[in-house]
Amino acid sequence: MAERRMFSRSVVESARFLKMPVSSQNLYFHLVMNADDDGIVEAYSVINLIRANEDDLKVLHARGFVRILNEDLVTYVMDWREQNKIRPDRKKDSIHKELLQQTLPEVKLLEKKERSDLVKKSGPSVDGTMSAQCSRGKESAGKESRGEVSRVPVTPEAQTPIFRLGNEFLTEDEYRELVHTFSKPVVDGVIGRILRKPYHGCLNHKTIYAWCTEYRYKTSIPAMEHKESGYSEQLRKLAREREGGMYG
């Protein structure tokens, strides 16, 4: 549920609003602040919280600012959609949604949509820890959705990917560039951390470069034996564990 609530000046500075008692105006602000994403609020709890009077709620109802939906004082804020713009993919449906639709069927509610940005790419935080925006892998039926590492077949049209996590991959040229810039132990340490979690959205040149910069100065990474093939034995072992020796 969204944490921010907004008020429109066309509502709270109107003559219709300002002619009400100050106690009723105050109750209105608290009702809006406590309303859910559909503009519904349990007014009885708010009234007791701020020690208001039910008469103030009746004034708001009579003036058309709210509608009381039942005897438990579940209340709908009439100008909700005008004052609060909530993203459909951030919206959480009200537990009183059906009550509102039955009582005020003419009210048009915002339809909830699934989020399309669950995975975000990000660099390291100031303290050197992995960003929380890099989602951890979850178990599912498919290999890629489980975060398993796979080798991508080489094609003439593309650079050769040497590490892959789902739809993300790091090419051999990118890997060699990172090793040249930061040293093999640093790069292998960061890649190994990404693959072990796994951190989805992070197996890319930009993110690895940022984390290598952070780790080079703030993290002690044990030296690893250098191999001419361009792969560390530690990452080879990790790859074999994840997909039965596909890197072997």
mmCIF file of C-alpha atoms in Angstrom:
data_model
loop_
_atom_site.group_PDB
_atom_site.id
_atom_site.type_symbol
_atom_site.label_atom_id
_atom_site.label_comp_id
_atom_site.label_asym_id
_atom_site.label_seq_id
_atom_site.Cartn_x
_atom_site.Cartn_y
_atom_site.Cartn_z
ATOM 1 C CA MET A 1 0.000 0.000 0.000
ATOM 2 C CA ALA A 2 1.241 3.477 -0.830
ATOM 3 C CA GLU A 3 2.550 5.447 2.143
ATOM 4 C CA ARG A 4 1.957 8.946 0.805
ATOM 5 C CA ARG A 5 -1.393 10.693 0.823
ATOM 6 C CA MET A 6 -2.164 13.967 -0.916
ATOM 7 C CA PHE A 7 -4.787 16.673 -0.655
ATOM 8 C CA SER A 8 -6.148 18.850 -3.440
ATOM 9 C CA ARG A 9 -6.449 22.574 -2.771
ATOM 10 C CA SER A 10 -9.626 22.591 -4.822
ATOM 11 C CA VAL A 11 -11.120 20.395 -2.101
ATOM 12 C CA VAL A 12 -9.628 21.538 1.210
ATOM 13 C CA GLU A 13 -9.624 25.264 0.354
ATOM 14 C CA SER A 14 -13.137 25.346 -1.057
ATOM 15 C CA ALA A 15 -15.869 27.337 0.675
ATOM 16 C CA ARG A 16 -17.822 24.125 1.171
ATOM 17 C CA PHE A 17 -14.927 22.679 3.163
ATOM 18 C CA LEU A 18 -13.916 25.801 5.091
ATOM 19 C CA LYS A 19 -17.471 26.461 6.291
ATOM 20 C CA MET A 20 -17.405 23.245 8.281
ATOM 21 C CA PRO A 21 -16.318 23.231 11.949
ATOM 22 C CA VAL A 22 -12.568 22.992 12.447
ATOM 23 C CA SER A 23 -13.031 19.658 14.211
ATOM 24 C CA SER A 24 -14.734 18.237 11.110
ATOM 25 C CA GLN A 25 -11.952 19.566 8.881
ATOM 26 C CA ASN A 26 -9.372 17.974 11.156
ATOM 27 C CA LEU A 27 -11.176 14.638 11.058
ATOM 28 C CA TYR A 28 -11.234 14.760 7.250
ATOM 29 C CA PHE A 29 -7.451 15.129 7.068
ATOM 30 C CA HIS A 30 -6.978 12.163 9.386
ATOM 31 C CA LEU A 31 -9.448 10.050 7.429
ATOM 32 C CA VAL A 32 -7.579 10.674 4.171
ATOM 33 C CA MET A 33 -4.220 9.974 5.800
ATOM 34 C CA ASN A 34 -5.466 6.611 7.094
ATOM 35 C CA ALA A 35 -7.420 5.549 4.001
ATOM 36 C CA ASP A 36 -6.294 2.542 1.972
ATOM 37 C CA ASP A 37 -5.461 2.628 -1.744
ATOM 38 C CA ASP A 38 -9.157 2.547 -2.684
ATOM 39 C CA GLY A 39 -9.970 5.526 -0.449
ATOM 40 C CA ILE A 40 -11.716 3.465 2.228
ATOM 41 C CA VAL A 41 -11.061 3.975 5.935
ATOM 42 C CA GLU A 42 -12.419 2.573 9.179
ATOM 43 C CA ALA A 43 -13.565 5.893 10.597
ATOM 44 C CA TYR A 44 -14.433 4.504 14.021
ATOM 45 C CA SER A 45 -10.763 3.723 14.718
ATOM 46 C CA VAL A 46 -9.642 7.159 13.520
ATOM 47 C CA ILE A 47 -12.281 8.920 15.631
ATOM 48 C CA ASN A 48 -11.066 7.101 18.736
ATOM 49 C CA LEU A 49 -7.433 7.662 17.855
ATOM 50 C CA ILE A 50 -7.729 11.451 17.657
ATOM 51 C CA ARG A 51 -10.563 11.671 20.204
ATOM 52 C CA ALA A 52 -12.950 13.213 17.721
ATOM 53 C CA ASN A 53 -16.753 13.086 17.737
ATOM 54 C CA GLU A 54 -19.000 11.002 15.515
ATOM 55 C CA ASP A 55 -20.960 14.181 14.846
ATOM 56 C CA ASP A 56 -17.966 15.464 12.867
ATOM 57 C CA LEU A 57 -18.177 12.387 10.658
ATOM 58 C CA LYS A 58 -21.883 13.044 10.122
ATOM 59 C CA VAL A 59 -21.051 16.611 9.064
ATOM 60 C CA LEU A 60 -18.554 15.301 6.501
ATOM 61 C CA HIS A 61 -21.167 12.853 5.251
ATOM 62 C CA ALA A 62 -23.841 15.546 4.978
ATOM 63 C CA ARG A 63 -21.452 17.857 3.085
ATOM 64 C CA GLY A 64 -20.598 15.114 0.605
ATOM 65 C CA PHE A 65 -16.944 14.717 1.517
ATOM 66 C CA VAL A 66 -17.357 11.119 2.677
ATOM 67 C CA ARG A 67 -19.923 8.341 2.512
ATOM 68 C CA ILE A 68 -20.521 6.066 5.495
ATOM 69 C CA LEU A 69 -20.830 2.513 4.137
ATOM 70 C CA ASN A 70 -22.105 0.595 7.175
ATOM 71 C CA GLU A 71 -22.938 0.826 10.859
ATOM 72 C CA ASP A 72 -19.310 0.104 11.782
ATOM 73 C CA LEU A 73 -18.453 3.468 10.212
ATOM 74 C CA VAL A 74 -16.431 2.043 7.341
ATOM 75 C CA THR A 75 -16.188 5.187 5.220
ATOM 76 C CA TYR A 76 -15.314 6.133 1.648
ATOM 77 C CA VAL A 77 -13.566 9.430 0.803
ATOM 78 C CA MET A 78 -15.581 10.837 -2.108
ATOM 79 C CA ASP A 79 -12.800 12.929 -3.700
ATOM 80 C CA TRP A 80 -10.202 10.189 -3.337
ATOM 81 C CA ARG A 81 -9.314 9.685 -7.007
ATOM 82 C CA GLU A 82 -9.101 13.443 -7.570
ATOM 83 C CA GLN A 83 -6.588 13.888 -4.769
ATOM 84 C CA ASN A 84 -4.517 10.714 -4.862
ATOM 85 C CA LYS A 85 -2.907 9.287 -7.979
ATOM 86 C CA ILE A 86 -1.642 5.776 -7.296
ATOM 87 C CA ARG A 87 0.254 3.642 -9.790
ATOM 88 C CA PRO A 88 -1.771 0.555 -10.752
ATOM 89 C CA ASP A 89 1.232 -1.716 -10.192
ATOM 90 C CA ARG A 90 1.700 -0.330 -6.669
ATOM 91 C CA LYS A 91 -1.929 -0.532 -5.619
ATOM 92 C CA LYS A 92 -3.199 -2.897 -2.947
ATOM 93 C CA ASP A 93 -6.910 -3.640 -3.083
ATOM 94 C CA SER A 94 -9.008 -2.697 -0.061
ATOM 95 C CA ILE A 95 -10.410 -5.412 2.193
ATOM 96 C CA HIS A 96 -13.677 -3.442 1.989
ATOM 97 C CA LYS A 97 -13.701 -3.307 -1.814
ATOM 98 C CA GLU A 98 -16.813 -5.472 -2.199
ATOM 99 C CA LEU A 99 -18.687 -3.423 0.407
ATOM 100 C CA LEU A 100 -17.929 -0.236 -1.510
ATOM 101 C CA GLN A 101 -19.005 -1.732 -4.833
ATOM 102 C CA GLN A 102 -22.275 -2.935 -3.323
ATOM 103 C CA THR A 103 -23.029 0.354 -1.560
ATOM 104 C CA LEU A 104 -21.732 2.786 -4.192
ATOM 105 C CA PRO A 105 -21.665 0.871 -7.503
ATOM 106 C CA GLU A 106 -21.136 4.102 -9.450
ATOM 107 C CA VAL A 107 -17.675 4.606 -7.928
ATOM 108 C CA LYS A 108 -14.903 3.705 -10.391
ATOM 109 C CA LEU A 109 -11.986 2.030 -8.665
ATOM 110 C CA LEU A 110 -8.434 1.878 -9.946
ATOM 111 C CA GLU A 111 -7.693 -1.590 -11.321
ATOM 112 C CA LYS A 112 -4.628 -3.266 -9.900
ATOM 113 C CA LYS A 113 -1.907 -4.395 -12.334
ATOM 114 C CA GLU A 114 1.074 -6.647 -11.877
ATOM 115 C CA ARG A 115 4.432 -4.942 -11.495
ATOM 116 C CA SER A 116 6.777 -5.079 -14.473
ATOM 117 C CA ASP A 117 9.901 -3.823 -12.685
ATOM 118 C CA LEU A 118 10.446 -6.460 -10.030
ATOM 119 C CA VAL A 119 14.099 -6.819 -11.017
ATOM 120 C CA LYS A 120 16.230 -3.697 -11.065
ATOM 121 C CA LYS A 121 19.870 -3.292 -11.857
ATOM 122 C CA SER A 122 21.927 -1.450 -9.318
ATOM 123 C CA GLY A 123 25.470 -0.846 -8.188
ATOM 124 C CA PRO A 124 26.882 -1.334 -4.684
ATOM 125 C CA SER A 125 25.673 0.596 -1.683
ATOM 126 C CA VAL A 126 27.964 3.008 0.166
ATOM 127 C CA ASP A 127 28.905 0.433 2.808
ATOM 128 C CA GLY A 128 29.990 -2.055 0.153
ATOM 129 C CA THR A 129 27.122 -4.522 0.571
ATOM 130 C CA MET A 130 25.209 -5.990 -2.346
ATOM 131 C CA SER A 131 22.217 -3.902 -3.377
ATOM 132 C CA ALA A 132 18.863 -5.162 -2.182
ATOM 133 C CA GLN A 133 17.455 -4.281 -5.596
ATOM 134 C CA CYS A 134 19.219 -7.315 -7.079
ATOM 135 C CA SER A 135 16.597 -9.955 -6.438
ATOM 136 C CA ARG A 136 17.570 -13.339 -5.078
ATOM 137 C CA GLY A 137 16.689 -16.353 -7.200
ATOM 138 C CA LYS A 138 13.645 -18.469 -6.362
ATOM 139 C CA GLU A 139 12.932 -22.110 -7.018
ATOM 140 C CA SER A 140 10.716 -22.909 -9.987
ATOM 141 C CA ALA A 141 10.264 -25.560 -12.629
ATOM 142 C CA GLY A 142 12.678 -24.081 -15.195
ATOM 143 C CA LYS A 143 16.450 -23.935 -14.846
ATOM 144 C CA GLU A 144 16.722 -20.232 -15.648
ATOM 145 C CA SER A 145 14.036 -19.248 -13.142
ATOM 146 C CA ARG A 146 15.960 -21.210 -10.476
ATOM 147 C CA GLY A 147 18.998 -19.045 -11.161
ATOM 148 C CA GLU A 148 21.079 -21.914 -12.536
ATOM 149 C CA VAL A 149 24.159 -21.120 -14.596
ATOM 150 C CA SER A 150 24.166 -22.276 -18.207
ATOM 151 C CA ARG A 151 26.577 -22.062 -21.123
ATOM 152 C CA VAL A 152 25.271 -20.290 -24.222
ATOM 153 C CA PRO A 153 26.170 -21.863 -27.593
ATOM 154 C CA VAL A 154 28.647 -19.797 -29.580
ATOM 155 C CA THR A 155 27.197 -18.106 -32.665
ATOM 156 C CA PRO A 156 29.121 -16.248 -35.393
ATOM 157 C CA GLU A 157 26.879 -13.206 -34.957
ATOM 158 C CA ALA A 158 27.614 -12.590 -31.283
ATOM 159 C CA GLN A 159 30.454 -12.452 -28.811
ATOM 160 C CA THR A 160 30.962 -15.593 -26.790
ATOM 161 C CA PRO A 161 29.120 -15.519 -23.427
ATOM 162 C CA ILE A 162 31.142 -17.340 -20.750
ATOM 163 C CA PHE A 163 28.809 -16.877 -17.767
ATOM 164 C CA ARG A 164 25.046 -16.787 -17.820
ATOM 165 C CA LEU A 165 22.311 -16.351 -15.195
ATOM 166 C CA GLY A 166 18.818 -16.607 -16.642
ATOM 167 C CA ASN A 167 18.721 -14.146 -19.540
ATOM 168 C CA GLU A 168 21.805 -12.265 -18.314
ATOM 169 C CA PHE A 169 25.321 -13.039 -19.466
ATOM 170 C CA LEU A 170 28.898 -11.800 -19.459
ATOM 171 C CA THR A 171 30.939 -12.129 -22.657
ATOM 172 C CA GLU A 172 34.538 -13.256 -22.852
ATOM 173 C CA ASP A 173 35.672 -9.797 -24.003
ATOM 174 C CA GLU A 174 33.888 -8.138 -21.072
ATOM 175 C CA TYR A 175 35.405 -10.646 -18.658
ATOM 176 C CA ARG A 176 38.936 -10.077 -19.979
ATOM 177 C CA GLU A 177 38.484 -6.308 -19.788
ATOM 178 C CA LEU A 178 37.358 -6.536 -16.169
ATOM 179 C CA VAL A 179 40.290 -8.822 -15.288
ATOM 180 C CA HIS A 180 42.717 -6.425 -16.974
ATOM 181 C CA THR A 181 41.288 -3.503 -14.975
ATOM 182 C CA PHE A 182 40.812 -5.057 -11.534
ATOM 183 C CA SER A 183 42.777 -8.346 -11.441
ATOM 184 C CA LYS A 184 41.415 -11.851 -11.695
ATOM 185 C CA PRO A 185 40.828 -12.509 -7.951
ATOM 186 C CA VAL A 186 38.656 -9.401 -7.601
ATOM 187 C CA VAL A 187 36.562 -10.110 -10.709
ATOM 188 C CA ASP A 188 36.159 -13.813 -9.893
ATOM 189 C CA GLY A 189 35.166 -12.966 -6.340
ATOM 190 C CA VAL A 190 32.382 -10.642 -7.492
ATOM 191 C CA ILE A 191 31.087 -13.029 -10.177
ATOM 192 C CA GLY A 192 31.150 -15.905 -7.721
ATOM 193 C CA ARG A 193 29.113 -13.874 -5.227
ATOM 194 C CA ILE A 194 26.510 -13.060 -7.891
ATOM 195 C CA LEU A 195 26.192 -16.687 -9.010
ATOM 196 C CA ARG A 196 25.995 -18.164 -5.513
ATOM 197 C CA LYS A 197 23.083 -16.042 -4.266
ATOM 198 C CA PRO A 198 22.050 -15.708 -7.109
ATOM 199 C CA TYR A 199 21.663 -11.938 -7.646
ATOM 200 C CA HIS A 200 19.378 -11.558 -10.670
ATOM 201 C CA GLY A 201 19.833 -8.381 -12.686
ATOM 202 C CA CYS A 202 23.509 -8.108 -11.703
ATOM 203 C CA LEU A 203 25.409 -10.374 -14.115
ATOM 204 C CA ASN A 204 26.368 -7.550 -16.478
ATOM 205 C CA HIS A 205 29.488 -5.504 -17.177
ATOM 206 C CA LYS A 206 28.214 -2.267 -15.609
ATOM 207 C CA THR A 207 27.198 -3.775 -12.262
ATOM 208 C CA ILE A 208 30.251 -6.025 -11.963
ATOM 209 C CA TYR A 209 32.519 -3.054 -12.758
ATOM 210 C CA ALA A 210 30.901 -1.026 -9.964
ATOM 211 C CA TRP A 211 31.170 -3.856 -7.437
ATOM 212 C CA CYS A 212 34.782 -4.584 -8.392
ATOM 213 C CA THR A 213 35.620 -0.932 -7.767
ATOM 214 C CA GLU A 214 34.024 -1.211 -4.322
ATOM 215 C CA TYR A 215 35.638 -4.525 -3.430
ATOM 216 C CA ARG A 216 39.091 -3.566 -4.658
ATOM 217 C CA TYR A 217 39.339 -0.998 -1.893
ATOM 218 C CA LYS A 218 37.029 -2.287 0.844
ATOM 219 C CA THR A 219 36.974 -6.081 0.633
ATOM 220 C CA SER A 220 39.763 -8.569 1.049
ATOM 221 C CA ILE A 221 39.351 -11.306 -1.556
ATOM 222 C CA PRO A 222 41.678 -14.358 -1.331
ATOM 223 C CA ALA A 223 43.945 -14.756 -4.331
ATOM 224 C CA MET A 224 42.936 -17.437 -6.806
ATOM 225 C CA GLU A 225 45.179 -19.447 -9.091
ATOM 226 C CA HIS A 226 45.326 -17.897 -12.568
ATOM 227 C CA LYS A 227 44.437 -20.160 -15.519
ATOM 228 C CA GLU A 228 45.309 -19.464 -19.155
ATOM 229 C CA SER A 229 41.820 -20.496 -20.235
ATOM 230 C CA GLY A 230 40.406 -17.354 -18.620
ATOM 231 C CA TYR A 231 38.322 -19.224 -16.024
ATOM 232 C CA SER A 232 39.192 -19.603 -12.344
ATOM 233 C CA GLU A 233 39.002 -23.063 -10.833
ATOM 234 C CA GLN A 234 36.618 -21.708 -8.203
ATOM 235 C CA LEU A 235 34.102 -20.542 -10.820
ATOM 236 C CA ARG A 236 34.560 -23.717 -12.823
ATOM 237 C CA LYS A 237 33.629 -25.703 -9.705
ATOM 238 C CA LEU A 238 30.609 -23.497 -9.048
ATOM 239 C CA ALA A 239 29.419 -23.917 -12.634
ATOM 240 C CA ARG A 240 29.812 -27.697 -12.473
ATOM 241 C CA GLU A 241 27.843 -27.839 -9.222
ATOM 242 C CA ARG A 242 24.982 -25.830 -10.738
ATOM 243 C CA GLU A 243 24.573 -27.701 -14.005
ATOM 244 C CA GLY A 244 26.391 -30.980 -13.710
ATOM 245 C CA GLY A 245 29.697 -30.113 -15.312
ATOM 246 C CA MET A 246 28.476 -28.063 -18.275
ATOM 247 C CA TYR A 247 31.610 -25.946 -17.933
ATOM 248 C CA GLY A 248 33.911 -28.903 -17.502
#
